[in-house]
Tab-separated table of C-alpha atoms in Angstrom:
chain	number	residue	atom	x	y	z
A	1	ALA	CA	-37.299	10.015	15.720
A	2	GLN	CA	-33.632	10.048	16.759
A	3	LEU	CA	-32.898	13.248	14.801
A	4	GLY	CA	-35.773	15.168	16.347
A	5	VAL	CA	-38.443	17.385	14.831
A	6	GLU	CA	-36.560	20.630	15.356
A	7	ARG	CA	-33.478	19.410	13.457
A	8	LEU	CA	-35.566	18.188	10.551
A	9	ARG	CA	-37.325	21.546	10.348
A	10	HIS	CA	-33.951	23.309	10.376
A	11	TRP	CA	-32.745	21.206	7.438
A	12	GLY	CA	-35.889	22.152	5.540
A	13	GLU	CA	-35.238	25.881	5.799
A	14	GLU	CA	-34.080	27.854	2.802
A	15	GLY	CA	-30.293	28.174	2.388
A	16	VAL	CA	-29.297	25.097	4.401
A	17	GLU	CA	-28.616	23.003	1.314
A	18	ALA	CA	-26.357	25.679	-0.153
A	19	ALA	CA	-24.418	25.945	3.137
A	20	LEU	CA	-23.826	22.162	3.155
A	21	ALA	CA	-22.614	22.298	-0.435
A	22	ARG	CA	-20.101	25.034	0.449
A	23	LEU	CA	-18.765	22.928	3.352
A	24	ILE	CA	-18.319	19.948	1.061
A	25	GLU	CA	-16.453	22.052	-1.463
A	26	ALA	CA	-14.174	23.345	1.306
A	27	ASP	CA	-13.400	19.783	2.378
A	28	LEU	CA	-12.622	18.774	-1.199
A	29	GLU	CA	-10.187	21.659	-1.517
A	30	LEU	CA	-8.221	20.219	1.453
A	31	GLU	CA	-8.249	16.651	0.099
A	32	GLN	CA	-4.619	16.743	-1.007
A	33	ASP	CA	-3.515	18.198	2.326
A	34	PHE	CA	-5.268	15.443	4.248
A	35	ALA	CA	-3.767	12.780	1.950
A	36	ALA	CA	-0.310	14.229	2.583
A	37	ILE	CA	-0.913	14.118	6.351
A	38	VAL	CA	-1.867	10.418	6.103
A	39	GLU	CA	1.282	9.635	4.093
A	40	VAL	CA	3.471	11.533	6.580
A	41	GLU	CA	1.913	9.602	9.479
A	42	LYS	CA	2.455	6.325	7.646
A	43	LEU	CA	6.089	7.249	6.941
A	44	THR	CA	6.609	8.215	10.574
A	45	ARG	CA	5.192	4.920	11.802
A	46	CYS	CA	7.354	2.983	9.348
A	47	CYS	CA	10.466	4.831	10.500
A	48	ARG	CA	9.592	4.075	14.116
A	49	ASP	CA	8.263	0.483	13.920
A	50	LEU	CA	9.409	-1.139	10.662
A	51	MET	CA	12.857	-2.050	11.963
A	52	THR	CA	11.357	-3.447	15.164
A	53	LEU	CA	8.901	-5.521	13.140
A	54	ALA	CA	11.677	-6.817	10.899
A	55	ASN	CA	13.910	-7.680	13.865
A	56	ASN	CA	11.093	-9.678	15.488
A	57	PHE	CA	9.322	-11.458	12.623
A	58	ILE	CA	11.870	-11.612	9.804
A	59	SER	CA	15.363	-11.953	11.247
A	60	PHE	CA	14.305	-12.604	14.913
A	61	ARG	CA	17.242	-10.473	15.990
A	62	ASP	CA	15.652	-9.445	19.281
A	63	PHE	CA	14.846	-13.069	20.117
A	64	TYR	CA	18.235	-14.571	19.258
A	65	GLY	CA	20.300	-11.561	20.335
A	66	GLY	CA	19.507	-11.978	23.993
A	67	ARG	CA	19.505	-8.218	24.612
A	68	GLY	CA	15.838	-8.128	25.585
A	69	LYS	CA	12.495	-9.754	24.995
A	70	ALA	CA	10.984	-10.094	21.538
A	71	ILE	CA	7.540	-8.690	20.738
A	72	PHE	CA	5.855	-12.090	20.995
A	73	GLN	CA	7.326	-12.873	24.440
A	74	ALA	CA	4.569	-12.126	26.938
A	75	GLY	CA	6.715	-12.237	30.085
A	76	THR	CA	8.482	-14.634	32.446
A	77	LEU	CA	6.975	-17.634	34.242
A	78	TYR	CA	8.482	-18.742	37.568
A	79	LEU	CA	7.641	-22.372	38.269
A	80	ASP	CA	9.309	-25.442	39.791
A	81	GLY	CA	12.434	-23.509	40.786
A	82	ARG	CA	13.002	-22.266	37.211
A	83	SER	CA	12.274	-19.188	35.125
A	84	PHE	CA	10.830	-19.656	31.626
A	85	GLU	CA	11.509	-16.752	29.264
A	86	LEU	CA	9.759	-18.050	26.134
A	87	CYS	CA	6.098	-17.427	27.017
A	88	VAL	CA	3.424	-16.515	24.445
A	89	ARG	CA	-0.179	-15.511	25.004
A	90	VAL	CA	-2.848	-18.002	23.944
A	91	GLU	CA	-6.511	-17.340	23.215
A	92	ASP	CA	-7.701	-20.916	22.587
A	93	VAL	CA	-5.628	-23.651	24.262
A	94	THR	CA	-7.128	-26.543	22.284
A	95	LYS	CA	-6.650	-24.852	18.919
A	96	HIS	CA	-3.171	-23.609	19.788
A	97	ALA	CA	-1.959	-27.006	21.021
A	98	VAL	CA	-2.743	-28.734	17.706
A	99	LEU	CA	-0.242	-26.629	15.757
A	100	ALA	CA	2.160	-25.907	18.628
A	101	ALA	CA	2.863	-29.632	19.026
A	102	LEU	CA	4.748	-29.484	15.707
A	103	SER	CA	7.370	-27.243	17.322
A	104	ARG	CA	8.702	-30.272	19.292
A	105	VAL	CA	9.066	-28.074	22.369
A	106	TYR	CA	7.924	-29.149	25.834
A	107	LEU	CA	5.062	-26.733	26.602
A	108	VAL	CA	3.042	-25.992	29.710
A	109	TYR	CA	-0.205	-24.030	29.327
A	110	CYS	CA	-1.028	-21.902	32.365
A	111	ASP	CA	-4.188	-20.017	33.262
A	112	CYS	CA	-3.149	-16.691	34.820
A	113	VAL	CA	-5.429	-14.748	37.183
A	114	ARG	CA	-4.940	-11.279	38.701
A	115	THR	CA	-6.753	-8.939	41.116
A	116	GLY	CA	-9.210	-11.417	42.561
A	117	GLY	CA	-10.064	-13.122	39.271
A	118	GLU	CA	-11.222	-10.049	37.355
A	119	GLU	CA	-8.318	-10.184	34.869
A	120	LYS	CA	-7.531	-13.502	33.208
A	121	MET	CA	-5.285	-14.745	30.407
A	122	THR	CA	-3.561	-17.918	29.256
A	123	VAL	CA	0.108	-18.336	28.361
A	124	ALA	CA	2.150	-21.172	26.887
A	125	ALA	CA	5.647	-21.495	28.369
A	126	ALA	CA	8.491	-23.464	26.748
A	127	VAL	CA	10.463	-25.739	29.081
A	128	THR	CA	13.951	-26.045	27.581
A	129	ASN	CA	16.159	-27.037	30.517
A	130	GLY	CA	15.957	-29.296	33.553
A	131	ASP	CA	13.472	-32.153	33.808
A	132	SER	CA	9.722	-32.708	33.927
A	133	ASP	CA	9.453	-34.855	37.071
A	134	GLN	CA	7.565	-32.231	39.106
A	135	LEU	CA	5.556	-30.666	36.266
A	136	CYS	CA	1.918	-31.750	36.339
A	137	ILE	CA	-1.539	-30.313	35.775
A	138	GLY	CA	-2.559	-28.209	38.759
A	139	ARG	CA	0.982	-27.081	39.669
A	140	ASN	CA	1.087	-23.389	40.637
A	141	GLY	CA	3.561	-20.640	39.780
A	142	VAL	CA	3.900	-16.880	39.292
A	143	PHE	CA	3.870	-15.089	35.941
A	144	TYR	CA	5.280	-11.572	35.402
A	145	ASP	CA	4.102	-9.789	32.262
A	146	ARG	CA	5.963	-7.150	30.225
A	147	GLN	CA	4.613	-4.370	32.480
A	148	GLY	CA	6.001	-6.069	35.604
A	149	ARG	CA	2.605	-7.126	36.955
A	150	ASP	CA	2.374	-10.468	38.749
A	151	TRP	CA	-0.247	-13.119	37.948
A	152	ASP	CA	-1.172	-16.358	39.718
A	153	ALA	CA	-0.433	-19.139	37.201
A	154	THR	CA	-1.757	-22.725	37.218
A	155	ILE	CA	-0.840	-25.474	34.739
A	156	VAL	CA	-3.888	-26.675	32.785
A	157	ARG	CA	-2.290	-28.624	29.934
A	158	ILE	CA	1.087	-30.116	28.992
A	159	ILE	CA	2.586	-31.044	25.617
A	160	ASP	CA	5.285	-33.630	26.276
A	161	HIS	CA	8.537	-33.485	24.292
A	162	PRO	CA	12.211	-34.051	25.194
A	163	ILE	CA	13.682	-31.233	27.263
A	164	SER	CA	17.397	-32.031	27.267
A	165	ILE	CA	19.896	-34.807	26.586
A	166	ARG	CA	20.427	-35.269	30.320
A	167	GLN	CA	16.717	-35.819	30.876
A	168	ALA	CA	16.596	-38.322	28.000
A	169	PHE	CA	19.591	-40.222	29.431
A	170	TRP	CA	18.022	-40.736	32.870
A	171	ALA	CA	14.442	-41.176	31.618
A	172	PRO	CA	14.625	-45.014	31.168
A	173	TYR	CA	15.940	-45.509	34.709
A	174	LYS	CA	13.206	-43.265	36.129
A	175	ARG	CA	10.563	-45.176	34.169
A	176	ILE	CA	11.910	-48.482	35.482
A	177	GLY	CA	11.924	-47.105	39.018
A	178	ARG	CA	8.349	-45.863	38.698
A	179	MET	CA	7.229	-49.184	37.217
A	180	VAL	CA	8.848	-51.161	40.033
A	181	GLY	CA	7.361	-48.820	42.629
A	182	GLU	CA	3.888	-49.126	41.114
A	183	GLN	CA	4.119	-52.905	41.013
A	184	VAL	CA	5.253	-53.036	44.641
A	185	GLN	CA	2.390	-50.752	45.651
A	186	LYS	CA	-0.104	-52.904	43.754
A	187	MET	CA	1.222	-56.077	45.361
A	188	ALA	CA	1.163	-54.471	48.806
A	189	ALA	CA	-2.389	-53.226	48.269
A	190	ALA	CA	-3.521	-56.650	47.053
A	191	ARG	CA	-1.888	-58.371	50.032
A	192	SER	CA	-3.404	-55.833	52.433
A	193	LYS	CA	-6.867	-56.289	50.922
A	194	ALA	CA	-6.562	-60.064	51.028
A	195	ALA	CA	-5.437	-59.927	54.667
A	196	GLU	CA	-8.359	-57.688	55.593
A	197	GLU	CA	-10.841	-59.985	53.843
A	198	LYS	CA	-9.294	-63.025	55.493
A	199	ALA	CA	-9.412	-61.376	58.916
A	200	ALA	CA	-13.057	-60.411	58.425
A	201	ALA	CA	-13.973	-63.913	57.285
A	202	SER	CA	-12.083	-65.542	60.156
A	203	THR	CA	-13.762	-63.233	62.658
A	204	MET	CA	-17.225	-64.194	61.409
A	205	GLN	CA	-16.470	-67.917	61.420
A	206	THR	CA	-14.509	-68.144	64.683
A	207	GLY	CA	-17.261	-69.883	66.631
A	208	GLN	CA	-18.004	-72.361	63.880
A	209	LYS	CA	-14.336	-73.289	63.471
A	210	LYS	CA	-13.925	-73.843	67.198
A	211	GLU	CA	-16.824	-76.276	67.259
A	212	GLU	CA	-15.496	-78.171	64.232
A	213	ALA	CA	-12.006	-78.299	65.755
A	214	LYS	CA	-13.332	-79.890	68.968
A	215	GLY	CA	-15.094	-82.710	67.148
A	216	ALA	CA	-12.426	-83.366	64.485
A	217	ALA	CA	-9.299	-85.453	64.967
A	218	PRO	CA	-5.931	-83.616	64.879
A	219	GLN	CA	-4.437	-83.515	61.388
A	220	HIS	CA	-0.761	-84.231	60.879
A	221	PHE	CA	1.466	-82.315	58.497
A	222	ASP	CA	1.587	-84.105	55.150
A	223	VAL	CA	5.085	-83.763	53.691
A	224	GLY	CA	4.108	-85.246	50.354
A	225	LYS	CA	1.361	-82.674	49.904
A	226	PHE	CA	3.796	-79.784	50.030
A	227	ALA	CA	6.737	-81.506	48.330
A	228	GLY	CA	5.798	-80.099	44.929
A	229	ILE	CA	5.517	-76.570	46.288
A	230	PHE	CA	8.901	-76.784	48.007
A	231	ALA	CA	10.476	-78.204	44.854
A	232	ALA	CA	9.077	-75.378	42.699
A	233	ILE	CA	10.316	-72.744	45.142
A	234	GLY	CA	13.738	-74.385	45.227
A	235	LEU	CA	13.946	-74.486	41.439
A	236	ALA	CA	12.977	-70.797	41.197
A	237	VAL	CA	15.536	-69.746	43.799
A	238	GLY	CA	18.167	-71.913	42.159
A	239	ALA	CA	17.484	-70.432	38.710
A	240	ILE	CA	17.703	-66.894	40.030
A	241	GLY	CA	20.869	-67.670	41.957
A	242	THR	CA	22.440	-69.334	38.917
A	243	ALA	CA	21.636	-66.344	36.714
A	244	LEU	CA	23.065	-63.904	39.237
A	245	ALA	CA	26.131	-66.049	39.765
A	246	SER	CA	26.767	-66.265	36.020
A	247	VAL	CA	26.464	-62.494	35.644
A	248	VAL	CA	28.755	-61.832	38.611
A	249	THR	CA	31.213	-64.477	37.461
A	250	GLY	CA	31.350	-63.104	33.944
A	251	PHE	CA	31.853	-59.588	35.257
A	252	PHE	CA	34.708	-60.555	37.611
A	253	ARG	CA	36.429	-62.536	34.865
A	254	LEU	CA	36.985	-59.324	32.973
A	255	SER	CA	40.190	-57.373	33.316
A	256	TRP	CA	40.191	-54.294	35.515
A	257	TRP	CA	40.108	-51.999	32.483
A	258	GLN	CA	37.238	-53.949	30.893
A	259	MET	CA	34.883	-53.601	33.876
A	260	PRO	CA	34.174	-49.864	33.380
A	261	LEU	CA	33.659	-50.516	29.669
A	262	ALA	CA	31.134	-53.253	30.448
A	263	ILE	CA	29.206	-50.951	32.797
A	264	LEU	CA	29.321	-48.196	30.202
A	265	GLY	CA	28.074	-50.605	27.530
A	266	VAL	CA	25.075	-51.599	29.652
A	267	MET	CA	24.227	-47.949	30.281
A	268	VAL	CA	24.499	-47.166	26.564
A	269	LEU	CA	22.280	-50.138	25.768
A	270	ILE	CA	19.613	-48.853	28.168
A	271	SER	CA	19.835	-45.099	27.544
A	272	GLY	CA	21.102	-45.067	23.968
A	273	PRO	CA	17.757	-45.300	22.122
A	274	SER	CA	16.167	-42.648	24.330
A	275	VAL	CA	19.112	-40.271	23.833
A	276	ILE	CA	19.152	-40.755	20.054
A	277	ILE	CA	15.422	-40.075	19.681
A	278	ALA	CA	15.665	-37.033	21.969
A	279	SER	CA	18.650	-35.693	20.037
A	280	PHE	CA	16.737	-35.812	16.750
A	281	LYS	CA	13.762	-34.006	18.280
A	282	LEU	CA	15.872	-31.399	20.066
A	283	HIS	CA	17.701	-30.494	16.859
A	284	ARG	CA	14.330	-30.047	15.091
A	285	ARG	CA	12.761	-27.665	17.608
A	286	ASN	CA	11.174	-24.765	15.771
A	287	LEU	CA	9.691	-21.486	16.999
A	288	GLY	CA	7.514	-21.081	13.873
A	289	PRO	CA	4.572	-23.317	14.907
A	290	LEU	CA	4.275	-21.499	18.247
A	291	LEU	CA	3.754	-18.199	16.447
A	292	ASP	CA	1.681	-19.711	13.643
A	293	ALA	CA	-0.718	-21.094	16.242
A	294	ASN	CA	-1.317	-17.481	17.370
A	295	GLY	CA	-2.108	-16.338	13.837
A	296	TRP	CA	1.327	-15.087	12.775
A	297	ALA	CA	2.371	-16.121	9.258
A	298	VAL	CA	5.995	-17.062	9.926
A	299	ASN	CA	7.521	-18.466	6.756
A	300	THR	CA	10.919	-19.399	8.156
A	301	ARG	CA	12.258	-22.174	10.355
A	302	ALA	CA	13.364	-20.400	13.522
A	303	ARG	CA	15.347	-23.224	15.099
A	304	ILE	CA	15.956	-23.502	18.837
A	305	ASN	CA	19.135	-25.530	19.258
A	306	ILE	CA	20.257	-27.110	22.522
A	307	PRO	CA	22.586	-24.353	23.844
A	308	PHE	CA	20.159	-21.548	22.961
A	309	GLY	CA	17.234	-23.505	24.401
A	310	ALA	CA	19.091	-23.913	27.680
A	311	SER	CA	19.482	-20.121	27.883
A	312	LEU	CA	15.700	-19.646	27.658
A	313	THR	CA	15.147	-21.481	30.963
A	314	GLY	CA	16.949	-20.235	34.049
A	315	MET	CA	17.788	-22.770	36.749
A	316	ALA	CA	17.647	-21.898	40.438
A	317	ARG	CA	21.014	-20.901	41.916
A	318	LEU	CA	22.199	-19.716	45.285
A	319	PRO	CA	22.977	-15.983	45.511
A	320	ALA	CA	26.611	-14.931	45.278
A	321	GLY	CA	28.364	-15.021	48.633
A	322	SER	CA	25.743	-17.210	50.297
A	323	VAL	CA	26.750	-20.091	52.556
A	324	GLN	CA	24.912	-23.410	52.458
A	325	ILE	CA	24.635	-25.275	55.777
A	326	LEU	CA	24.453	-29.018	55.098
A	327	ALA	CA	24.113	-30.122	58.726
A	328	ASP	CA	20.508	-31.139	59.393
A	329	PRO	CA	19.659	-31.282	63.120
A	330	TYR	CA	16.559	-33.373	62.340
A	331	ALA	CA	18.223	-35.800	59.944
A	332	GLU	CA	17.566	-39.499	60.442
A	333	LYS	CA	20.307	-41.387	62.207
A	334	LYS	CA	22.418	-43.420	59.841
A	335	ARG	CA	22.562	-47.125	60.571
A	336	PRO	CA	25.641	-49.147	59.620
A	337	TRP	CA	23.665	-52.222	58.522
A	338	LYS	CA	23.446	-51.035	54.905
A	339	GLY	CA	27.213	-50.851	54.555
A	340	VAL	CA	27.619	-54.177	56.324
A	341	LEU	CA	25.067	-55.819	54.005
A	342	ILE	CA	26.836	-54.509	50.912
A	343	LEU	CA	30.184	-55.740	52.260
A	344	VAL	CA	28.733	-59.194	52.971
A	345	LEU	CA	27.265	-59.433	49.467
A	346	LEU	CA	30.616	-58.479	47.924
A	347	LEU	CA	32.406	-61.110	50.021
A	348	LEU	CA	29.880	-63.746	48.979
A	349	ALA	CA	30.337	-62.823	45.325
A	350	LEU	CA	34.114	-63.099	45.678
A	351	LEU	CA	33.761	-66.492	47.372
A	352	VAL	CA	31.511	-67.750	44.561
A	353	VAL	CA	33.996	-66.607	41.942
A	354	ALA	CA	36.888	-68.186	43.854
A	355	LYS	CA	35.085	-71.525	44.204
A	356	LEU	CA	34.186	-71.601	40.539
A	357	ARG	CA	37.803	-71.049	39.639
A	358	TRP	CA	38.936	-73.775	42.042
A	359	PHE	CA	36.605	-76.348	40.471
A	360	LYS	CA	38.056	-75.511	37.061
């Protein structure tokens, strides 16, 4: 039915079969010429693209040379005041993340949208410099592809790995600060909730309490009832003060040249494990799993060491010749009580040390 009745009738006419046979014979006579054309085209493509392929997936010359972007680099992501050069396209985020996690590179997966949502794609960007304090799911940025087109980028997934030695050094202190802040917020919220419940209960029972207070005899303060509480509070304050005094006393007993070493030793004790673990992971960063997750069979370990990794992430800098004005007309007025409090605490510590030495 698709061929039509007229065409079928034409094929049934006398001489059509012989004409088709002659055309086939003519094609067979040119078989060698066509084969030569295919070989010439293949040779031409090899001469044009083989070196590029070798420089990108065998020796990675274009990637490590820094003279331009490699084939697998999809563009540049601008996010959190930084530019990320190592960005690869991703088809399936869940599948890609399973293998890409073996690269030991901090990755952010971003959904990119262009022209009102008609064009969409997903990229994975390697974060190799700076910190991760402001990187979170939902953070927005701008992605520029190889053709110079801009895309609206939004973080949808993060694979957490060490970024730099500096980040690993300060990470324990930031974790302690966050933990203390969370505990303070929880305590404040609990106190606020308890106060609200107490206020609501007291408001509902105000009349009843007034009537009971009129008929009841005045109660005197019982010292014995609260003696145990006062003793426990005194013991706790005394224990804390003794511990602080012993630490301060031991520190001031050191020689002047031993004090910086003691501070350095405490910092090494806190940050040392984090730095050691991060150093091992940073020296084992590998580009191979990122490309393998996209279907490329990379059989070599393309390492990303610390200096080269830092070059893949550009940090925000002021333009040359610019002048930075540090005076803030809306800055909060500085109060001297902080400095006075620190000075008083230092004087108290010196007095404690002096008294302890006098008693000895």
